[in-house]
Amino acid sequence: ILNGSILAGVHLKNAVARFVKDLKRCGGGEDDANSWEFREDAVLKVVKFISKLKHFKGETSKKPFTLEPWQLFLIANLYGFYNKDGSRRFQTAYIEVARKNGKTALVAALALYHLVADGEDGGEILFSANSLDQAKIAFSMVDGFALGYDPDEEKIRHRYKDIFYDKTNSFIKVLASDAAKLDGYNCSLGVVDEYHSAPDSKVRDVLRSSMGMRKNPLLITITTAGFDKNLPCYELRQVCADILTGDKIDESFFGVIYSLDENDDWRDSKLWVKANPNMNVTVKESFIAQQVQQAKN
């Protein structure tokens, strides 16, 4: 991406440049308050776990979950950097990518990893979206991966809106979008899906505030781009963009935005990969071409 052999938008270029810079800062001296350790073994642990999962829908059904380079980049960032006290560096993530690029499948796989293999006793993995039905989409994907991972339910128990892993007394739960009903949780992994249409930030704020007692909490906000710049997603997007340029500083915040650049011609098929890192893997160029033609018409 940095040498231009992979076409990318400016936000992704900034995210990659930040990653390379941060790798160089690893292992800094005691006087460097913001130096980290990069643990390749921790990244590989996540990758190996996800590689054991199998898809269960469509043409990829029963095939192993093969992580694409862009997904490996996200995992390397989120699970590779550790602070000097042994805690994971990134506790908040903003991921923006176009529809049909497999973002929900990825966070579903990560949720199952946190339930089974992250080593957190009493883990609370919470899914929320703008409606209960929307949150259930990601939850049903976790459920499908879990059934493939443990088909006889010897380790993982399933309920209508809950998945339990009794060995560590951990669970995954899908939540309504009503922030008033979210009190009392001690969230270890929170997933906010399709944040672009959230009318306010209350649900995300409650999930974040519930993580105070965790050593390695992670709040992932994952979304497609929206239209309304007055909604909280656009504000979070702007913060993310500013952190990537260095105009704002938050060493615990990971962000990546897959999008065309401001002056790009959206009708130019060569540029579509900027917003679609899973081009011709889960999203077909022919499908985007149809959408573009309809937009032209």
mmCIF file of C-alpha atoms in Angstrom, residues 20-266:
data_model
loop_
_atom_site.group_PDB
_atom_site.id
_atom_site.type_symbol
_atom_site.label_atom_id
_atom_site.label_comp_id
_atom_site.label_asym_id
_atom_site.label_seq_id
_atom_site.Cartn_x
_atom_site.Cartn_y
_atom_site.Cartn_z
ATOM 1 C CA VAL A 20 4.765 0.842 10.303
ATOM 2 C CA LYS A 21 5.742 3.774 12.517
ATOM 3 C CA ASP A 22 4.385 2.022 15.608
ATOM 4 C CA LEU A 23 6.340 -1.145 14.830
ATOM 5 C CA LYS A 24 9.505 0.947 14.807
ATOM 6 C CA ARG A 25 8.575 2.353 18.212
ATOM 7 C CA CYS A 26 8.288 -1.114 19.754
ATOM 8 C CA GLY A 27 10.862 -1.951 22.358
ATOM 9 C CA GLY A 28 11.618 1.667 23.209
ATOM 10 C CA GLY A 29 13.490 2.618 26.345
ATOM 11 C CA GLU A 30 12.021 3.282 29.762
ATOM 12 C CA ASP A 31 11.838 6.983 28.972
ATOM 13 C CA ASP A 32 9.528 6.308 26.029
ATOM 14 C CA ALA A 33 6.051 6.324 27.562
ATOM 15 C CA ASN A 34 4.435 5.218 24.317
ATOM 16 C CA SER A 35 6.608 2.310 23.262
ATOM 17 C CA TRP A 36 5.045 -1.105 22.978
ATOM 18 C CA GLU A 37 5.855 -4.736 22.477
ATOM 19 C CA PHE A 38 4.579 -6.396 19.317
ATOM 20 C CA ARG A 39 3.657 -10.014 20.029
ATOM 21 C CA GLU A 40 3.519 -12.001 16.833
ATOM 22 C CA ASP A 41 2.519 -15.108 18.782
ATOM 23 C CA ALA A 42 -0.594 -13.331 20.083
ATOM 24 C CA VAL A 43 -1.589 -12.420 16.517
ATOM 25 C CA LEU A 44 -0.996 -15.964 15.279
ATOM 26 C CA LYS A 45 -3.130 -17.333 18.111
ATOM 27 C CA VAL A 46 -6.113 -15.373 16.801
ATOM 28 C CA VAL A 47 -5.365 -16.298 13.186
ATOM 29 C CA LYS A 48 -5.062 -19.995 13.977
ATOM 30 C CA PHE A 49 -8.328 -19.988 15.922
ATOM 31 C CA ILE A 50 -10.252 -18.328 13.109
ATOM 32 C CA SER A 51 -8.720 -20.741 10.564
ATOM 33 C CA LYS A 52 -10.494 -23.562 12.428
ATOM 34 C CA LEU A 53 -13.899 -22.003 11.781
ATOM 35 C CA LYS A 54 -15.996 -22.923 8.775
ATOM 36 C CA HIS A 55 -18.449 -20.900 6.755
ATOM 37 C CA PHE A 56 -22.017 -22.141 6.725
ATOM 38 C CA LYS A 57 -23.804 -20.125 4.020
ATOM 39 C CA GLY A 58 -23.747 -19.874 0.245
ATOM 40 C CA GLU A 59 -20.958 -21.037 -2.014
ATOM 41 C CA THR A 60 -18.380 -20.959 0.803
ATOM 42 C CA SER A 61 -20.428 -23.241 3.068
ATOM 43 C CA LYS A 62 -18.278 -25.836 4.896
ATOM 44 C CA LYS A 63 -15.092 -24.150 3.663
ATOM 45 C CA PRO A 64 -12.511 -22.879 6.186
ATOM 46 C CA PHE A 65 -12.501 -19.217 7.154
ATOM 47 C CA THR A 66 -9.527 -17.913 5.175
ATOM 48 C CA LEU A 67 -8.446 -14.483 6.328
ATOM 49 C CA GLU A 68 -7.682 -11.973 3.591
ATOM 50 C CA PRO A 69 -4.698 -9.580 3.860
ATOM 51 C CA TRP A 70 -6.849 -6.636 4.946
ATOM 52 C CA GLN A 71 -8.381 -8.745 7.733
ATOM 53 C CA LEU A 72 -4.928 -9.882 8.852
ATOM 54 C CA PHE A 73 -3.927 -6.217 9.027
ATOM 55 C CA LEU A 74 -6.806 -5.490 11.402
ATOM 56 C CA ILE A 75 -5.967 -8.478 13.603
ATOM 57 C CA ALA A 76 -2.261 -7.611 13.666
ATOM 58 C CA ASN A 77 -3.090 -4.154 14.961
ATOM 59 C CA LEU A 78 -5.770 -5.097 17.474
ATOM 60 C CA TYR A 79 -4.045 -8.136 18.963
ATOM 61 C CA GLY A 80 -0.344 -7.504 18.340
ATOM 62 C CA PHE A 81 0.502 -4.393 20.334
ATOM 63 C CA TYR A 82 0.933 -4.627 24.115
ATOM 64 C CA ASN A 83 1.657 -1.961 26.707
ATOM 65 C CA LYS A 84 4.498 -2.291 29.177
ATOM 66 C CA ASP A 85 2.075 -3.479 31.883
ATOM 67 C CA GLY A 86 1.043 -6.441 29.733
ATOM 68 C CA SER A 87 -2.321 -5.052 28.646
ATOM 69 C CA ARG A 88 -3.315 -4.785 25.003
ATOM 70 C CA ARG A 89 -2.710 -1.360 23.577
ATOM 71 C CA PHE A 90 -5.879 -0.871 21.543
ATOM 72 C CA GLN A 91 -9.141 -0.758 23.453
ATOM 73 C CA THR A 92 -11.296 1.074 20.919
ATOM 74 C CA ALA A 93 -11.635 0.447 17.187
ATOM 75 C CA TYR A 94 -13.466 2.151 14.334
ATOM 76 C CA ILE A 95 -13.673 0.127 11.127
ATOM 77 C CA GLU A 96 -15.483 1.502 8.078
ATOM 78 C CA VAL A 97 -15.829 -0.610 4.954
ATOM 79 C CA ALA A 98 -18.386 -1.005 2.182
ATOM 80 C CA ARG A 99 -21.165 -3.588 2.309
ATOM 81 C CA LYS A 100 -20.611 -7.255 1.411
ATOM 82 C CA ASN A 101 -16.904 -7.193 2.307
ATOM 83 C CA GLY A 102 -17.234 -9.703 5.133
ATOM 84 C CA LYS A 103 -16.984 -7.271 8.048
ATOM 85 C CA THR A 104 -19.773 -8.933 10.040
ATOM 86 C CA ALA A 105 -18.248 -12.381 9.545
ATOM 87 C CA LEU A 106 -14.915 -11.086 10.814
ATOM 88 C CA VAL A 107 -16.297 -9.560 14.026
ATOM 89 C CA ALA A 108 -18.383 -12.702 14.557
ATOM 90 C CA ALA A 109 -15.217 -14.815 14.370
ATOM 91 C CA LEU A 110 -13.435 -12.439 16.755
ATOM 92 C CA ALA A 111 -16.364 -12.644 19.179
ATOM 93 C CA LEU A 112 -16.102 -16.430 19.263
ATOM 94 C CA TYR A 113 -12.358 -16.131 19.835
ATOM 95 C CA HIS A 114 -12.997 -13.859 22.818
ATOM 96 C CA LEU A 115 -15.530 -16.331 24.183
ATOM 97 C CA VAL A 116 -13.362 -19.440 23.871
ATOM 98 C CA ALA A 117 -9.674 -18.584 23.537
ATOM 99 C CA ASP A 118 -8.839 -15.085 24.770
ATOM 100 C CA GLY A 119 -8.291 -16.266 28.333
ATOM 101 C CA GLU A 120 -10.764 -13.904 29.974
ATOM 102 C CA ASP A 121 -12.687 -15.409 32.886
ATOM 103 C CA GLY A 122 -16.259 -14.235 33.067
ATOM 104 C CA GLY A 123 -16.039 -12.714 29.617
ATOM 105 C CA GLU A 124 -19.049 -10.697 28.481
ATOM 106 C CA ILE A 125 -19.226 -10.277 24.711
ATOM 107 C CA LEU A 126 -22.060 -7.944 23.789
ATOM 108 C CA PHE A 127 -23.524 -7.235 20.347
ATOM 109 C CA SER A 128 -25.560 -4.118 19.747
ATOM 110 C CA ALA A 129 -26.912 -2.282 16.719
ATOM 111 C CA ASN A 130 -29.624 0.227 15.899
ATOM 112 C CA SER A 131 -32.271 -2.450 16.233
ATOM 113 C CA LEU A 132 -32.476 -5.872 17.827
ATOM 114 C CA ASP A 133 -32.982 -7.420 14.393
ATOM 115 C CA GLN A 134 -29.780 -5.805 13.102
ATOM 116 C CA ALA A 135 -27.783 -7.030 16.095
ATOM 117 C CA LYS A 136 -29.167 -10.534 15.593
ATOM 118 C CA ILE A 137 -27.553 -10.709 12.141
ATOM 119 C CA ALA A 138 -24.062 -10.655 13.640
ATOM 120 C CA PHE A 139 -25.155 -12.841 16.547
ATOM 121 C CA SER A 140 -26.574 -15.498 14.196
ATOM 122 C CA MET A 141 -23.240 -15.576 12.396
ATOM 123 C CA VAL A 142 -21.430 -16.212 15.691
ATOM 124 C CA ASP A 143 -23.966 -18.927 16.414
ATOM 125 C CA GLY A 144 -23.268 -20.585 13.063
ATOM 126 C CA PHE A 145 -19.502 -20.501 13.578
ATOM 127 C CA ALA A 146 -19.933 -21.882 17.108
ATOM 128 C CA LEU A 147 -22.051 -24.806 15.904
ATOM 129 C CA GLY A 148 -19.391 -25.669 13.352
ATOM 130 C CA TYR A 149 -16.654 -25.381 15.971
ATOM 131 C CA ASP A 150 -18.514 -27.466 18.572
ATOM 132 C CA PRO A 151 -21.354 -29.279 16.770
ATOM 133 C CA ASP A 152 -22.306 -31.453 19.747
ATOM 134 C CA GLU A 153 -22.422 -28.479 22.139
ATOM 135 C CA GLU A 154 -19.959 -30.172 24.461
ATOM 136 C CA LYS A 155 -18.253 -26.875 25.273
ATOM 137 C CA ILE A 156 -20.523 -24.158 23.934
ATOM 138 C CA ARG A 157 -24.205 -23.911 24.837
ATOM 139 C CA HIS A 158 -26.679 -22.028 22.663
ATOM 140 C CA ARG A 159 -29.837 -20.142 23.578
ATOM 141 C CA TYR A 160 -32.124 -17.783 21.686
ATOM 142 C CA LYS A 161 -30.129 -14.627 22.409
ATOM 143 C CA ASP A 162 -27.162 -16.050 24.312
ATOM 144 C CA ILE A 163 -24.160 -18.325 23.787
ATOM 145 C CA PHE A 164 -22.377 -19.728 26.860
ATOM 146 C CA TYR A 165 -18.882 -21.105 27.424
ATOM 147 C CA ASP A 166 -19.059 -22.697 30.852
ATOM 148 C CA LYS A 167 -15.330 -23.382 31.198
ATOM 149 C CA THR A 168 -14.637 -19.698 31.830
ATOM 150 C CA ASN A 169 -18.188 -18.683 32.760
ATOM 151 C CA SER A 170 -18.330 -16.435 29.703
ATOM 152 C CA PHE A 171 -21.185 -15.533 27.368
ATOM 153 C CA ILE A 172 -22.155 -13.749 24.174
ATOM 154 C CA LYS A 173 -25.383 -11.795 24.234
ATOM 155 C CA VAL A 174 -27.314 -9.743 21.712
ATOM 156 C CA LEU A 175 -28.748 -6.506 23.064
ATOM 157 C CA ALA A 176 -31.486 -4.107 22.127
ATOM 158 C CA SER A 177 -30.602 -0.583 21.078
ATOM 159 C CA ASP A 178 -32.129 0.899 24.245
ATOM 160 C CA ALA A 179 -29.260 2.250 26.344
ATOM 161 C CA ALA A 180 -31.451 2.275 29.463
ATOM 162 C CA LYS A 181 -31.476 -1.537 29.413
ATOM 163 C CA LEU A 182 -27.703 -1.971 29.264
ATOM 164 C CA ASP A 183 -26.755 -1.151 32.843
ATOM 165 C CA GLY A 184 -25.191 -3.874 34.956
ATOM 166 C CA TYR A 185 -22.892 -5.408 32.367
ATOM 167 C CA ASN A 186 -19.119 -5.769 32.661
ATOM 168 C CA CYS A 187 -18.292 -5.889 28.980
ATOM 169 C CA SER A 188 -15.037 -7.466 27.772
ATOM 170 C CA LEU A 189 -15.772 -7.205 24.027
ATOM 171 C CA GLY A 190 -18.414 -4.877 22.669
ATOM 172 C CA VAL A 191 -19.477 -4.785 19.032
ATOM 173 C CA VAL A 192 -21.542 -1.897 17.677
ATOM 174 C CA ASP A 193 -22.706 -2.739 14.170
ATOM 175 C CA GLU A 194 -23.838 -0.299 11.451
ATOM 176 C CA TYR A 195 -23.165 2.758 13.578
ATOM 177 C CA HIS A 196 -23.752 5.079 10.605
ATOM 178 C CA SER A 197 -27.498 5.095 11.242
ATOM 179 C CA ALA A 198 -27.405 5.341 15.055
ATOM 180 C CA PRO A 199 -29.451 8.384 16.152
ATOM 181 C CA ASP A 200 -27.156 9.017 19.123
ATOM 182 C CA SER A 201 -24.088 7.590 20.865
ATOM 183 C CA LYS A 202 -25.821 6.386 24.038
ATOM 184 C CA VAL A 203 -25.498 2.633 23.423
ATOM 185 C CA ARG A 204 -21.854 2.898 22.432
ATOM 186 C CA ASP A 205 -21.142 5.138 25.426
ATOM 187 C CA VAL A 206 -22.758 2.682 27.861
ATOM 188 C CA LEU A 207 -20.779 -0.241 26.437
ATOM 189 C CA ARG A 208 -17.543 1.718 26.729
ATOM 190 C CA SER A 209 -18.216 2.805 30.301
ATOM 191 C CA SER A 210 -18.999 -0.806 31.305
ATOM 192 C CA MET A 211 -15.430 -1.909 30.481
ATOM 193 C CA GLY A 212 -13.648 -0.130 33.318
ATOM 194 C CA MET A 213 -12.841 -3.271 35.325
ATOM 195 C CA ARG A 214 -11.341 -5.218 32.402
ATOM 196 C CA LYS A 215 -7.600 -5.441 31.691
ATOM 197 C CA ASN A 216 -8.008 -6.035 27.951
ATOM 198 C CA PRO A 217 -11.378 -4.606 26.913
ATOM 199 C CA LEU A 218 -12.142 -3.938 23.279
ATOM 200 C CA LEU A 219 -14.979 -1.919 21.781
ATOM 201 C CA ILE A 220 -15.320 -2.411 18.026
ATOM 202 C CA THR A 221 -17.504 -0.022 16.062
ATOM 203 C CA ILE A 222 -17.936 -1.397 12.561
ATOM 204 C CA THR A 223 -20.006 0.256 9.894
ATOM 205 C CA THR A 224 -20.582 1.139 6.300
ATOM 206 C CA ALA A 225 -20.435 4.786 5.320
ATOM 207 C CA GLY A 226 -23.555 6.834 5.951
ATOM 208 C CA PHE A 227 -25.221 9.903 4.489
ATOM 209 C CA ASP A 228 -26.102 12.087 7.494
ATOM 210 C CA LYS A 229 -23.126 14.100 8.740
ATOM 211 C CA ASN A 230 -25.108 15.237 11.788
ATOM 212 C CA LEU A 231 -25.174 11.755 13.315
ATOM 213 C CA PRO A 232 -22.525 10.583 15.826
ATOM 214 C CA CYS A 233 -20.884 8.163 13.408
ATOM 215 C CA TYR A 234 -19.577 11.003 11.269
ATOM 216 C CA GLU A 235 -18.090 12.686 14.327
ATOM 217 C CA LEU A 236 -16.340 9.430 15.290
ATOM 218 C CA ARG A 237 -15.166 9.046 11.703
ATOM 219 C CA GLN A 238 -13.619 12.509 11.788
ATOM 220 C CA VAL A 239 -11.857 11.730 15.058
ATOM 221 C CA CYS A 240 -10.527 8.538 13.476
ATOM 222 C CA ALA A 241 -9.264 10.413 10.411
ATOM 223 C CA ASP A 242 -7.555 13.017 12.625
ATOM 224 C CA ILE A 243 -5.849 10.319 14.705
ATOM 225 C CA LEU A 244 -4.563 8.678 11.523
ATOM 226 C CA THR A 245 -3.038 11.951 10.343
ATOM 227 C CA GLY A 246 -1.596 12.707 13.778
ATOM 228 C CA ASP A 247 -3.730 15.816 14.255
ATOM 229 C CA LYS A 248 -5.266 14.127 17.295
ATOM 230 C CA ILE A 249 -3.538 11.709 19.679
ATOM 231 C CA ASP A 250 -5.116 8.597 21.169
ATOM 232 C CA GLU A 251 -2.747 5.663 21.455
ATOM 233 C CA SER A 252 -5.546 3.312 22.559
ATOM 234 C CA PHE A 253 -7.687 4.005 19.468
ATOM 235 C CA PHE A 254 -7.336 1.913 16.300
ATOM 236 C CA GLY A 255 -9.049 3.118 13.165
ATOM 237 C CA VAL A 256 -9.207 2.212 9.510
ATOM 238 C CA ILE A 257 -11.429 3.654 6.789
ATOM 239 C CA TYR A 258 -11.769 1.943 3.412
ATOM 240 C CA SER A 259 -13.168 4.548 1.049
ATOM 241 C CA LEU A 260 -12.684 6.433 -2.169
ATOM 242 C CA ASP A 261 -10.962 9.781 -1.850
ATOM 243 C CA GLU A 262 -12.811 13.058 -2.045
ATOM 244 C CA ASN A 263 -12.059 13.842 -5.707
ATOM 245 C CA ASP A 264 -12.263 10.262 -7.016
ATOM 246 C CA ASP A 265 -14.720 9.428 -9.786
ATOM 247 C CA TRP A 266 -17.004 6.776 -8.253
#
